[in-house]
PDB file of C-alpha atoms in Angstrom:
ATOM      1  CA  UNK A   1       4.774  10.202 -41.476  1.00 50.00           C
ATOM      2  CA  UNK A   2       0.994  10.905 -40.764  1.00 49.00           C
ATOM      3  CA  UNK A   3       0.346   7.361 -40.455  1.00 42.00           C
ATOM      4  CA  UNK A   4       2.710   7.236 -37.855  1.00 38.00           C
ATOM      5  CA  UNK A   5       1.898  10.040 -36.099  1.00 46.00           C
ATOM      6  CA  UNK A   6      -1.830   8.499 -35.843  1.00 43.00           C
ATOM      7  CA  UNK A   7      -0.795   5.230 -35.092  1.00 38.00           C
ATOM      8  CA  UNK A   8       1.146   6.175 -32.142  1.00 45.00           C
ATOM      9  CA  UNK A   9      -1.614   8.737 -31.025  1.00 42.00           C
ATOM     10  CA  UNK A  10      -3.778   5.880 -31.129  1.00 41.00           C
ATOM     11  CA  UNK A  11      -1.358   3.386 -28.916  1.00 43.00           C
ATOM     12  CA  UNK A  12      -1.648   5.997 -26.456  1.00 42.00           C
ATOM     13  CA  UNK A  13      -5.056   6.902 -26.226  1.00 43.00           C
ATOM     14  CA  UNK A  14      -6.010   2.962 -25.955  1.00 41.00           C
ATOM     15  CA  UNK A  15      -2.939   2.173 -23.374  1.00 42.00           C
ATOM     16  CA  UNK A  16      -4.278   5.280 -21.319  1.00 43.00           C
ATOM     17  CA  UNK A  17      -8.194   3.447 -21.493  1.00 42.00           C
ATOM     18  CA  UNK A  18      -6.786   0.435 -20.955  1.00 42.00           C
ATOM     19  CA  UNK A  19      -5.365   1.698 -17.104  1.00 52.00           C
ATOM     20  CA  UNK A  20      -8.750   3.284 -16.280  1.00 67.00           C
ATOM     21  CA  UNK A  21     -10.226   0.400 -13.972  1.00 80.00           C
ATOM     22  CA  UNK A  22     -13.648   0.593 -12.591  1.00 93.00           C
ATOM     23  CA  UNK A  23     -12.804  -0.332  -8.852  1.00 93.00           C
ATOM     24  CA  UNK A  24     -15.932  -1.393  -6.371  1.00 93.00           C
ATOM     25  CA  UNK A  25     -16.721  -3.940  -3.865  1.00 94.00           C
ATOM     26  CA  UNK A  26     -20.101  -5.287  -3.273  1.00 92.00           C
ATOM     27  CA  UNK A  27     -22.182  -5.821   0.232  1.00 92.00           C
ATOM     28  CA  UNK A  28     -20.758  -9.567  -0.094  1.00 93.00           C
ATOM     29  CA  UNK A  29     -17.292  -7.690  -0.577  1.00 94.00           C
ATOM     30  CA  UNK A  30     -16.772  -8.944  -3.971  1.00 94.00           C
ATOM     31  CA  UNK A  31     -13.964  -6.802  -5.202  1.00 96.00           C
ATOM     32  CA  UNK A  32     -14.514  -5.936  -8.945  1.00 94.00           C
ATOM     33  CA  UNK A  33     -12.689  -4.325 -11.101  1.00 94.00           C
ATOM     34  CA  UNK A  34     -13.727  -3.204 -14.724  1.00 92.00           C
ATOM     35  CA  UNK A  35     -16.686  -5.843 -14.219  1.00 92.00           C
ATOM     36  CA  UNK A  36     -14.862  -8.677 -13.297  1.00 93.00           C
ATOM     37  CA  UNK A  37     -14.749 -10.368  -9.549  1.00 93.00           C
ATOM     38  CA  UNK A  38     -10.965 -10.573  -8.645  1.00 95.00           C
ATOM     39  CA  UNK A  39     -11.161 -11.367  -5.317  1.00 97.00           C
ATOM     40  CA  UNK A  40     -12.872 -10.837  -2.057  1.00 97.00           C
ATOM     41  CA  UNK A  41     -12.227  -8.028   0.921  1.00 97.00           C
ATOM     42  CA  UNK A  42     -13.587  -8.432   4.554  1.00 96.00           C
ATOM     43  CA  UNK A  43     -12.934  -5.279   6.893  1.00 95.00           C
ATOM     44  CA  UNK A  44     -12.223  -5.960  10.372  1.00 94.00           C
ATOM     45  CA  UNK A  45     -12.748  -3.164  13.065  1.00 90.00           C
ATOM     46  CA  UNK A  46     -11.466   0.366  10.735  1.00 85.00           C
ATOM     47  CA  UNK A  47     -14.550   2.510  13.054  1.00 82.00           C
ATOM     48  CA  UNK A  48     -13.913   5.953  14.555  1.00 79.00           C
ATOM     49  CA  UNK A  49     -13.216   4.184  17.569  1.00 77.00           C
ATOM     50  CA  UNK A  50     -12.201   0.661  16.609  1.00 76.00           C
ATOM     51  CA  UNK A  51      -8.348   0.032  18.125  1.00 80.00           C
ATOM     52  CA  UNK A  52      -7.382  -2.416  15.153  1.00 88.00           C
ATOM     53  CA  UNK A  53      -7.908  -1.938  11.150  1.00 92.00           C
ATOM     54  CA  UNK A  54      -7.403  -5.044   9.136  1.00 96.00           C
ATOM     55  CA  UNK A  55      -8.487  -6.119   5.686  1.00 97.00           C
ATOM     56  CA  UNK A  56      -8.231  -9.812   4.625  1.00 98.00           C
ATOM     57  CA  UNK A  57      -8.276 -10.597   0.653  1.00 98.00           C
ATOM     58  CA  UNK A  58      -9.107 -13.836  -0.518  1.00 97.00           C
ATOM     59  CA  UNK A  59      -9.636 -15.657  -3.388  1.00 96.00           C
ATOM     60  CA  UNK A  60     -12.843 -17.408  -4.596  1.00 94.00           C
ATOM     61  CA  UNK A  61     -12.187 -20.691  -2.726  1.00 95.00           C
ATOM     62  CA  UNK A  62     -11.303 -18.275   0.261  1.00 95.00           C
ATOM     63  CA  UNK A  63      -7.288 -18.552   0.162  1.00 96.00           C
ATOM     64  CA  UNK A  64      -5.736 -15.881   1.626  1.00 97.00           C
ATOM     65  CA  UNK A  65      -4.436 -13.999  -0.327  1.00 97.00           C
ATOM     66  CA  UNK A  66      -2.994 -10.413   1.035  1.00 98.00           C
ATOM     67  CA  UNK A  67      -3.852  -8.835   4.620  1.00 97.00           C
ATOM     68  CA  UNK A  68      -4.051  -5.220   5.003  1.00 97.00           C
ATOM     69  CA  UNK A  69      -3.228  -3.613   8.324  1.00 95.00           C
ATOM     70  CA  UNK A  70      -3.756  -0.043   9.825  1.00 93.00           C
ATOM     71  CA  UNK A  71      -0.793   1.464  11.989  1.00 91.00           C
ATOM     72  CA  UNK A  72       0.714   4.166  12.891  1.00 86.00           C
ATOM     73  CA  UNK A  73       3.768   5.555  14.816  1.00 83.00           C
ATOM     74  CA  UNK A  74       4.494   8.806  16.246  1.00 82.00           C
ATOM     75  CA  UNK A  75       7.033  11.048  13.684  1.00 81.00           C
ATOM     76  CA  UNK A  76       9.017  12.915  15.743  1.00 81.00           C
ATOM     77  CA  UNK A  77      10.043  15.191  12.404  1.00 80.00           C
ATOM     78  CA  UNK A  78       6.385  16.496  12.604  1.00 77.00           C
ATOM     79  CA  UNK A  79       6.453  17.847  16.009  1.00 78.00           C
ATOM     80  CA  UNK A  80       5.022  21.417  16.516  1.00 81.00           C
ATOM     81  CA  UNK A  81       4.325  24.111  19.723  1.00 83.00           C
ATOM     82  CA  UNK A  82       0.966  22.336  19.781  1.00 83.00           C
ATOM     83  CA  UNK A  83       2.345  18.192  19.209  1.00 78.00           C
ATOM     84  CA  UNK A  84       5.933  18.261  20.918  1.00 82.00           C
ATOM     85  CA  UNK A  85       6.234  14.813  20.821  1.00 84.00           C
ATOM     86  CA  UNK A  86       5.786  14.496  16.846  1.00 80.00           C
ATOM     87  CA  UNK A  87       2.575  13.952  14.895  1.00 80.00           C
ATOM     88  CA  UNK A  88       0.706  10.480  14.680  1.00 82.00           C
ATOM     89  CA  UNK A  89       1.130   8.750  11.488  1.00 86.00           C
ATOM     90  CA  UNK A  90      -1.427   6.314  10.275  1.00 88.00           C
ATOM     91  CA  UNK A  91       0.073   3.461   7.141  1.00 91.00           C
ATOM     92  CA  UNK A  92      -1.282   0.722   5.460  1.00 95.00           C
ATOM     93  CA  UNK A  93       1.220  -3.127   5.599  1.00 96.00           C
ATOM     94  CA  UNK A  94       0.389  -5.315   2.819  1.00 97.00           C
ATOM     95  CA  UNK A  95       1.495  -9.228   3.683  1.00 97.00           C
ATOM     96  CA  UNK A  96       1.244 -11.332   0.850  1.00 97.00           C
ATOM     97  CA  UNK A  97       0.800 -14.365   1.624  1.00 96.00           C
ATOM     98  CA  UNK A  98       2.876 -17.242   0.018  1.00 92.00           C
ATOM     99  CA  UNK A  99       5.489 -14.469  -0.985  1.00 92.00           C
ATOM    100  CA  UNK A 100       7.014 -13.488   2.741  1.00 88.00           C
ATOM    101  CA  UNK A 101       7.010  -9.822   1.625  1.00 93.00           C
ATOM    102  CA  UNK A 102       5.563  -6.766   2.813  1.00 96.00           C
ATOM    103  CA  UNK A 103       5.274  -2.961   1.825  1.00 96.00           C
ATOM    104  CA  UNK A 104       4.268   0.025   3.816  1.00 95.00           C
ATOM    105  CA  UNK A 105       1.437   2.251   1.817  1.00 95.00           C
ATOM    106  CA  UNK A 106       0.308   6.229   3.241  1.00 91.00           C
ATOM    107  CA  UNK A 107      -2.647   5.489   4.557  1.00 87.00           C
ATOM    108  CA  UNK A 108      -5.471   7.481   2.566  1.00 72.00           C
ATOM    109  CA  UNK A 109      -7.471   8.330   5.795  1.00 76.00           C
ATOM    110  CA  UNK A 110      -8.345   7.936   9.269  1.00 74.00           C
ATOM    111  CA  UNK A 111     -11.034   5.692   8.231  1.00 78.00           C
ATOM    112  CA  UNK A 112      -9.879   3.248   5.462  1.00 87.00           C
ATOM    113  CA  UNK A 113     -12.913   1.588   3.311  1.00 91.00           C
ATOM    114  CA  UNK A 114     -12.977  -1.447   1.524  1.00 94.00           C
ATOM    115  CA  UNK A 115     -12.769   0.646  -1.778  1.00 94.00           C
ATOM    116  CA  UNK A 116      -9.845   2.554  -1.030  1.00 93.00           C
ATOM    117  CA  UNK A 117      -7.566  -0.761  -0.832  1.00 95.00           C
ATOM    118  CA  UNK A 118      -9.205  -2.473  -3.668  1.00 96.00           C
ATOM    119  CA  UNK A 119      -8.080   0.648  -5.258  1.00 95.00           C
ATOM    120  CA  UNK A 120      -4.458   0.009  -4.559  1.00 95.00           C
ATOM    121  CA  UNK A 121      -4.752  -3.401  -5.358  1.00 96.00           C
ATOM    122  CA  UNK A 122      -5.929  -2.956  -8.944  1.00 96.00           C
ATOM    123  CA  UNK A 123      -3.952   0.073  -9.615  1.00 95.00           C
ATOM    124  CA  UNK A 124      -0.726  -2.518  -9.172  1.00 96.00           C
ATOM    125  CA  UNK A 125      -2.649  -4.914 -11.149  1.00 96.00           C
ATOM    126  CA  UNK A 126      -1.569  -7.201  -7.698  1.00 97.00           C
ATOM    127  CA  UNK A 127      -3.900  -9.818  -8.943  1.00 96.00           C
ATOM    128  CA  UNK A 128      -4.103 -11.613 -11.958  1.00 95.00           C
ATOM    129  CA  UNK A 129      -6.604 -14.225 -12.819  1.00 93.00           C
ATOM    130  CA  UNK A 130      -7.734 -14.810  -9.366  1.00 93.00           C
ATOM    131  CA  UNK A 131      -3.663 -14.835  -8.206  1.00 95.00           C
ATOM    132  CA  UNK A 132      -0.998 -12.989  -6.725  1.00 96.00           C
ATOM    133  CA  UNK A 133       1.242 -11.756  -9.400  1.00 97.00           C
ATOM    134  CA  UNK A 134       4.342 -12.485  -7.825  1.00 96.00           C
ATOM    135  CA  UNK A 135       6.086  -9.939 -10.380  1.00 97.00           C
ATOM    136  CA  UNK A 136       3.763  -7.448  -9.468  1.00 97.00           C
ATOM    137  CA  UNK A 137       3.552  -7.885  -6.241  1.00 97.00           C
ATOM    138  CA  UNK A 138       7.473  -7.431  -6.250  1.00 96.00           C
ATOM    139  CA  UNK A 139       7.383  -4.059  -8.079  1.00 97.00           C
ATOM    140  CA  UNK A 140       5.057  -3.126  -5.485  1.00 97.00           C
ATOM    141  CA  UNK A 141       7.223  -3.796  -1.932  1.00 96.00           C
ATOM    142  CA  UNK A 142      10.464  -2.658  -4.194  1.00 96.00           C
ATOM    143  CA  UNK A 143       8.495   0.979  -4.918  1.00 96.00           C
ATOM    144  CA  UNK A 144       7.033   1.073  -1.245  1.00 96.00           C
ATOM    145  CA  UNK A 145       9.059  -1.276   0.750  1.00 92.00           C
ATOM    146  CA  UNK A 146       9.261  -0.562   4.815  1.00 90.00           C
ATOM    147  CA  UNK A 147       9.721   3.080   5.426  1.00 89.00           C
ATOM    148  CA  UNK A 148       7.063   3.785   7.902  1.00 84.00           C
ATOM    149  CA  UNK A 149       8.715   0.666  10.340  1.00 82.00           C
ATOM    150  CA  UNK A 150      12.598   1.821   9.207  1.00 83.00           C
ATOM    151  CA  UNK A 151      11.596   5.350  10.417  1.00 80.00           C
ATOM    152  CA  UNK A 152      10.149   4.482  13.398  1.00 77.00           C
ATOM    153  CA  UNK A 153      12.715   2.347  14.387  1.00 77.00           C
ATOM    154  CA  UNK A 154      15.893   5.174  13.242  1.00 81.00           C
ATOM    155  CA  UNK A 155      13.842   7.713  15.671  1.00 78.00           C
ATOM    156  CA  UNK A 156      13.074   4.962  18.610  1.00 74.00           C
ATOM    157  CA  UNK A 157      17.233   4.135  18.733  1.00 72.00           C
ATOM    158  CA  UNK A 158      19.245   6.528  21.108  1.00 67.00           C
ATOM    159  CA  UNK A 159      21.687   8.331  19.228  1.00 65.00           C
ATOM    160  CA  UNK A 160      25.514   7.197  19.805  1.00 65.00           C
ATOM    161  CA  UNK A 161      28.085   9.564  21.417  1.00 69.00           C
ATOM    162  CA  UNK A 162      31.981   8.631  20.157  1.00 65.00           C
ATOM    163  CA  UNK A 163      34.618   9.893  22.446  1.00 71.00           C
ATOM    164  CA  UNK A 164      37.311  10.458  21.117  1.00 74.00           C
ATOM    165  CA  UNK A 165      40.553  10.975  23.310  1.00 73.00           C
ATOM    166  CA  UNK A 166      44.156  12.443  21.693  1.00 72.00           C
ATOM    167  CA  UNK A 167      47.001  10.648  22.892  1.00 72.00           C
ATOM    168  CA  UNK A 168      49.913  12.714  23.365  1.00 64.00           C
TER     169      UNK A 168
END
């Protein structure tokens, strides 16, 4: 009984080391993770001021691979005295390329950095061995899918009136 109680102890502590990644991109926006170059990240625009956000990931023979977009929609279920209209909210649309899927992510900040969506990336494990992992990648838009866009467009449609008359 000890023996198993340490062995599974041990399958834990070494699954739970095993998920801690060590997530960074360099100046030539290598994106490593735990040491090893997965792919590559280039930021377009994502300033204070900058009216688009987009991140491009490629692989090492420069294949895209995913693109990363910045948008946002107005929620009218966070309007307020102060923000009638609703509040502005800013998400992140993954496009894998290849695949023909996307997924809508909460965007982390205003400002998005390179790190944060190398962060996401790893922490789905979306590539593996310099590729998409298509069953990855599917776990991913099936957990997030397109709720930013499917809200947006439920608010944006008028609501329907149905009359209906009694005939007596």
């Amino acid at each position: 009984m000890k023996k198993l109680i340490i062995f599974i102890l041990l399958s834990v502590c070494m699954s739970t080391m095993a998920q801690r990644q060590k997530v960074s991109v360099g100046k030539d926006g290598a994106m490593v993770v735990s040491g090893d170059t997965v792919a590559y990240i280039e930021k377009v625009g994502c300033k204070m001021l900058s009216v688009s956000c987009q991140f491009f990931i490629t692989d090492k023979d420069d294949n895209m691979m995913i693109t990363v977009s910045m948008r946002s929609f107005i929620d009218k279920d966070w309007s307020s005295p102060t923000s009638p209209e609703g509040a502005r909210m800013p998400y992140l649309v993954f496009s894998f390329h290849g695949m023909e899927a996307t997924a809508e992510v909460d965007c982390p900040s205003m400002i998005v950095k390179e790190e944060s969506v190398a962060k996401i990336v790893a922490q789905w494990r979306l590539i593996r061995d310099g590729k998409l992992d298509p069953e990855a990648v599917a776990q991913f838009v099936t957990h997030y899918g397109n709720r930013f866009s499917e809200k947006e467009l439920r608010q944006s449609q008028s609501p329907s009136i149905l009359i209906i008359q009694d005939i007596h």
